[in-house]
XYZ file of C-alpha atoms in Angstrom:
280
model
C -19.211 46.915 0.662
C -21.888 47.528 -1.929
C -20.394 44.881 -4.213
C -20.968 41.955 -1.834
C -24.765 41.754 -2.082
C -24.497 41.728 -5.869
C -21.965 38.910 -5.768
C -24.186 36.856 -3.443
C -27.207 37.460 -5.613
C -25.237 36.218 -8.595
C -24.132 33.068 -6.747
C -27.554 32.029 -5.470
C -29.096 31.262 -8.884
C -26.014 29.225 -9.743
C -26.450 27.232 -6.533
C -30.076 26.606 -7.378
C -29.094 25.365 -10.838
C -26.460 23.073 -9.373
C -28.924 21.714 -6.771
C -31.529 21.058 -9.456
C -28.887 19.308 -11.536
C -28.030 17.000 -8.641
C -31.700 16.121 -8.168
C -32.031 15.310 -11.856
C -28.951 13.119 -11.799
C -30.417 11.144 -8.894
C -33.989 10.881 -10.111
C -33.721 10.481 -13.890
C -32.051 7.019 -13.847
C -34.847 5.660 -11.620
C -37.517 7.125 -13.905
C -35.704 5.718 -16.916
C -36.025 2.236 -15.408
C -39.544 2.566 -13.973
C -41.510 5.507 -15.385
C -44.384 4.820 -12.959
C -42.194 5.307 -9.858
C -43.698 7.740 -7.347
C -41.344 10.690 -6.812
C -39.798 11.214 -3.353
C -42.057 13.055 -0.967
C -45.337 12.003 -2.556
C -47.666 10.169 -0.158
C -47.753 6.403 -0.546
C -51.038 5.130 -2.010
C -52.716 2.112 -0.418
C -55.344 0.796 -2.884
C -58.175 -0.877 -0.982
C -58.208 -3.767 -3.448
C -54.617 -4.549 -2.468
C -55.088 -4.323 1.316
C -55.015 -8.111 1.834
C -52.108 -8.751 -0.505
C -49.081 -6.893 0.882
C -45.901 -8.610 2.006
C -43.896 -6.440 4.384
C -40.623 -6.111 6.263
C -39.881 -4.286 9.527
C -36.171 -3.721 10.080
C -34.696 -1.367 12.683
C -31.372 -3.076 13.464
C -28.473 -4.672 11.625
C -27.399 -4.138 8.004
C -30.378 -3.422 5.781
C -31.260 -6.305 3.485
C -32.888 -4.759 0.406
C -33.373 -8.175 -1.216
C -36.107 -9.282 1.205
C -39.150 -10.410 -0.763
C -41.505 -7.697 0.511
C -43.594 -4.960 -1.059
C -43.422 -2.654 1.986
C -40.406 -1.749 4.137
C -40.757 -0.095 7.565
C -37.390 1.478 8.449
C -35.644 3.956 10.723
C -35.301 7.316 8.926
C -32.064 8.273 10.683
C -30.173 5.034 10.050
C -31.492 4.508 6.524
C -29.612 6.366 3.802
C -31.045 8.114 0.757
C -29.058 5.686 -1.402
C -30.812 2.752 0.259
C -34.268 4.231 -0.201
C -33.431 5.024 -3.827
C -32.460 1.398 -4.419
C -35.655 0.126 -2.808
C -37.834 2.578 -4.673
C -36.194 1.643 -7.970
C -37.793 -1.771 -7.418
C -41.148 -0.167 -6.607
C -41.030 -0.894 -2.873
C -43.285 1.186 -0.639
C -41.334 2.822 2.185
C -42.577 3.724 5.678
C -40.393 5.547 8.195
C -40.933 4.958 11.907
C -41.000 8.156 13.966
C -41.297 8.226 17.751
C -43.754 11.044 18.317
C -44.518 10.576 22.005
C -41.034 10.086 23.425
C -37.481 11.343 23.124
C -34.105 9.744 23.857
C -31.117 11.751 25.027
C -29.179 10.313 22.060
C -31.691 11.582 19.486
C -30.096 14.167 17.167
C -32.854 16.659 17.992
C -33.155 15.899 21.718
C -31.989 19.372 22.763
C -34.958 20.925 20.962
C -37.460 19.433 23.433
C -37.819 21.707 26.496
C -37.387 20.062 29.888
C -40.951 21.009 30.789
C -42.375 18.595 28.162
C -40.235 15.638 29.277
C -41.840 13.240 31.715
C -41.213 9.793 33.144
C -39.084 7.031 31.668
C -40.635 5.619 28.490
C -40.404 2.220 26.778
C -37.096 2.627 24.977
C -33.859 2.689 26.991
C -32.874 6.199 28.069
C -36.100 7.732 26.781
C -38.738 10.012 28.293
C -42.407 10.431 27.559
C -43.474 13.752 26.080
C -46.381 15.926 27.158
C -48.545 15.584 24.072
C -50.760 18.457 25.241
C -47.877 20.854 24.447
C -48.514 20.968 20.705
C -46.827 24.332 20.134
C -43.574 23.021 21.612
C -43.661 19.612 19.929
C -45.007 20.405 16.465
C -41.870 22.127 15.022
C -39.591 19.275 16.101
C -41.910 16.513 14.928
C -42.487 18.328 11.641
C -38.732 18.251 11.044
C -38.667 14.532 11.829
C -41.349 14.067 9.176
C -39.402 16.245 6.730
C -36.370 14.002 7.218
C -38.518 11.057 6.126
C -39.795 12.875 3.076
C -36.341 14.126 2.138
C -34.967 10.587 2.137
C -37.697 9.335 -0.167
C -40.190 7.806 2.265
C -43.837 8.158 1.314
C -45.420 7.157 4.622
C -44.789 7.585 8.343
C -45.697 5.243 11.209
C -46.241 7.005 14.539
C -44.657 5.130 17.439
C -45.266 5.840 21.138
C -48.530 7.498 20.155
C -50.289 5.909 23.143
C -48.590 7.484 26.147
C -51.928 8.228 27.796
C -52.118 4.505 28.697
C -48.768 4.644 30.571
C -47.384 6.526 33.553
C -45.925 9.453 31.647
C -45.604 11.909 34.516
C -48.401 13.999 32.977
C -52.188 13.818 33.530
C -52.870 12.688 29.961
C -56.235 11.199 29.098
C -57.806 9.421 26.138
C -58.992 12.658 24.518
C -55.582 14.343 24.873
C -54.049 11.494 22.904
C -56.790 11.474 20.273
C -56.304 15.182 19.604
C -52.508 14.808 19.411
C -52.680 11.837 17.051
C -55.182 13.547 14.764
C -52.983 16.636 14.618
C -50.042 14.430 13.653
C -52.051 12.763 10.890
C -52.901 16.195 9.495
C -49.269 17.288 9.812
C -48.086 14.194 7.921
C -50.553 14.810 5.110
C -49.517 18.466 4.868
C -45.967 17.204 4.242
C -47.090 14.665 1.617
C -46.742 11.616 3.853
C -49.293 8.862 4.385
C -49.916 8.526 8.171
C -50.106 5.251 10.068
C -50.235 4.182 13.711
C -48.034 1.758 15.621
C -50.234 -0.112 18.112
C -52.511 2.264 20.127
C -55.098 -0.495 19.898
C -57.778 1.048 22.181
C -58.018 4.096 19.902
C -58.026 2.380 16.516
C -61.781 2.487 16.060
C -61.845 6.238 16.726
C -58.782 6.954 14.580
C -59.538 4.711 11.595
C -60.915 7.641 9.546
C -57.756 9.700 10.197
C -55.025 7.160 9.375
C -54.189 5.104 6.292
C -52.708 1.985 7.907
C -51.784 0.418 11.222
C -48.715 -1.487 12.445
C -49.500 -3.956 15.202
C -47.375 -6.039 17.534
C -48.630 -9.359 18.873
C -52.374 -9.030 18.562
C -52.604 -12.845 18.553
C -50.640 -13.322 21.771
C -52.488 -10.431 23.410
C -55.861 -11.509 21.988
C -56.544 -8.097 20.469
C -56.844 -8.864 16.745
C -60.578 -8.184 16.572
C -59.918 -4.596 17.688
C -57.967 -3.975 14.463
C -60.939 -4.758 12.247
C -62.061 -1.112 11.772
C -59.008 -0.698 9.533
C -59.561 -3.998 7.726
C -63.245 -3.184 7.196
C -62.230 0.157 5.661
C -59.851 -1.552 3.214
C -56.776 -0.187 4.980
C -53.595 -2.275 5.468
C -52.789 -3.877 8.808
C -49.095 -4.744 9.073
C -48.912 -7.298 11.876
C -45.999 -9.030 13.620
C -45.704 -11.802 16.203
C -42.502 -12.525 18.103
C -43.451 -15.955 19.446
C -45.377 -18.930 18.127
C -45.279 -20.667 14.781
C -46.574 -19.039 11.624
C -48.486 -22.260 10.936
C -50.544 -21.444 14.015
C -51.163 -17.685 13.964
C -51.321 -17.137 10.187
C -54.652 -18.951 10.010
C -56.176 -16.298 12.256
C -54.511 -13.155 10.952
C -54.649 -13.884 7.235
C -58.303 -14.717 7.700
C -58.763 -11.250 9.200
C -57.005 -9.750 6.179
C -53.747 -8.791 7.914
C -50.255 -8.795 6.383
C -48.526 -10.946 8.998
C -44.920 -11.891 9.710
C -42.864 -13.501 12.463
C -39.833 -11.499 13.648
C -37.211 -11.475 16.387
C -37.732 -8.652 18.875
C -34.584 -6.823 17.820
C -36.194 -6.369 14.387
C -33.147 -7.289 12.327
C -33.404 -8.561 8.755
C -34.730 -12.039 9.591
C -38.437 -12.625 8.986
C -40.881 -15.408 8.264
C -43.945 -14.303 6.353
C -47.448 -15.690 6.314
C -48.603 -16.795 2.862
C -50.823 -14.408 0.960
C -54.501 -15.394 0.591
């Protein structure tokens, strides 16, 4: 019985050596090709001088097309493999993972970790429920692990989706300030895990949250006539990744590119197809 601890102690260093060897095998070829490549887990930089010059892709369904002519890819961290992120990063693509922070689906791998008491009314996605964002102690460990999944797969930024439940019927008495506090805590959590934080929509709070977040992802500000409300990010030299699902790019690009947005046209299922606005 006394021998077993010694045997385990002897095995652990070997495991660490083997794990380090695997990491080196995966990382060294990429560094050999592009020495400037940011290592996995480091936060994505967004130089202010480049804010008006990004081309981007948002794909959440269908086979990933890594050949899309885009600098930035917004992807699902569960469906996207480490091999795919490695390929994209080898070509110096910036990678953002989309994490639903204000809702949970029963099919989510971590759904059982959310107590029933924090689950509210039906949310936007099929078979999903809003979360009580006031319950930080219950939500933080699960959301932190979602962020760690992003970092572990090589993403350098995270876009927070469903971070505006206060504006919907969630089943909880959430107000504007509850959501602000939750979103700011998430931005701090992302930074503590070496991820650059961004917001998906949450347009009414963008002016208040511009100092806390590095970028914003917006849906249909032209159709909804909300583009001017995104300007606090543009004025701060922070990227605005914008998508429209209807209308011709010849029509809406004039407005959004003039505002300094990175704009594309997509189908609502967010497959690989896209039509990009020309860069200024």
